[in-house]
């Protein structure tokens, strides 16, 4: 099979398309023919060697993907060859024509959801759901600021929060991104790059502040986020690329909470429960993954450059 292989950690060019033997399924595992692979920023951090998790080399990158079950191990009971699925993890990496998965990590892909959309479900939607409901305990009627709503996690958060009855304020750095955030259901749309962004964000709440903030770039925004939280407000740090100085008094005075989260820390039961909710949202079409860009698998290096650039518009996916 063809797969992207990384023999040494480094820049995007260390990813090369190679012909390698397909792995053999164990008793409880399932072989999936990948029709689309989702590109996440974490794939780029791992490949660069800047992420705390270091893969054994050589390796095939990728967590997200969607495709068709090719064959199943003898103890696999839920899926049969030919089933359409999306992945919530992979044993052998998803930047490949075929990938090996534990059966419990597969979720059936509703017929109206394309493979490209399916490749943009797991990391973005599970992160958004986890941040909103497991970490921030967001409730219908509360107001959420999604700081960075135009990318994979942000669009997922807009759709999930809107469907759950929250008032949604979403931000993007480009006009195109802001139009997408509006189309996907945000009640108010702001520019996180505009001077006075936090003051404008506070004004949108009539001065009351946010019950929940989902933060995609904490090293830039966390200090200001604390000043625009409501009483008992919660900030969830989803994305961060550096350090930041905060005034803890802003949190004290509001009984506020700063909550970290990393999707890797999730338990199996929590992950299965989250995907039951996401699957229901896909079925009733309140959740609609947005594919901004499709590239051939061989262009994984270009995809890793693009995922780190501003001007996000939903998901970047690779097609084997
Ligand atoms: P993405 O698709 O590349 O989107 C990045 C988002 O960040 C875009 O909406 C972008 O907006 C926004 N952004 C850029 N500058 C910003 C600023 N100054 N203030 C606020 N937002 C800004 O990435 P993603 O998949 O959505 O992931 C977002 C972040 O969360 C990444 O850092 C990723 O590593 C992290 N993440 C963490 C977890 C976890 O478990 N903690 C899971 C998934 C992702 P514009 O491009 O419109 O400016």
PDB file of C-alpha atoms in Angstrom, residues 45 127-128 130-132 146 153-154 157 213-218 235-240 259-262:
ATOM      1  CA  UNK A  45       3.563  19.313  15.888  1.00  0.00           C
ATOM      2  CA  UNK A 127     -12.476  18.385  21.103  1.00  0.00           C
ATOM      3  CA  UNK A 128     -15.249  20.958  20.757  1.00  0.00           C
ATOM      4  CA  UNK A 130     -15.320  17.815  25.315  1.00  0.00           C
ATOM      5  CA  UNK A 131     -14.405  21.470  25.865  1.00  0.00           C
ATOM      6  CA  UNK A 132     -17.993  22.706  25.948  1.00  0.00           C
ATOM      7  CA  UNK A 146     -15.299  30.826  20.351  1.00  0.00           C
ATOM      8  CA  UNK A 153     -12.392  22.843  16.075  1.00  0.00           C
ATOM      9  CA  UNK A 154     -13.996  26.293  15.853  1.00  0.00           C
ATOM     10  CA  UNK A 157     -17.874  24.277  18.317  1.00  0.00           C
ATOM     11  CA  UNK A 213     -14.723  31.029  26.267  1.00  0.00           C
ATOM     12  CA  UNK A 214     -13.183  28.355  24.007  1.00  0.00           C
ATOM     13  CA  UNK A 215      -9.670  29.599  23.294  1.00  0.00           C
ATOM     14  CA  UNK A 216      -7.705  28.456  20.213  1.00  0.00           C
ATOM     15  CA  UNK A 217      -4.650  30.683  20.830  1.00  0.00           C
ATOM     16  CA  UNK A 218      -4.215  31.134  24.569  1.00  0.00           C
ATOM     17  CA  UNK A 235     -12.118  29.576  29.813  1.00  0.00           C
ATOM     18  CA  UNK A 236     -11.092  26.324  28.163  1.00  0.00           C
ATOM     19  CA  UNK A 237      -7.564  26.395  26.749  1.00  0.00           C
ATOM     20  CA  UNK A 238      -7.778  24.283  23.575  1.00  0.00           C
ATOM     21  CA  UNK A 239      -4.904  25.742  21.558  1.00  0.00           C
ATOM     22  CA  UNK A 240      -1.685  27.407  22.713  1.00  0.00           C
ATOM     23  CA  UNK A 259      -9.461  24.821  32.304  1.00  0.00           C
ATOM     24  CA  UNK A 260      -6.882  22.986  30.221  1.00  0.00           C
ATOM     25  CA  UNK A 261      -7.777  20.096  27.985  1.00  0.00           C
ATOM     26  CA  UNK A 262      -6.042  17.579  25.772  1.00  0.00           C
TER      27      UNK A 262
END
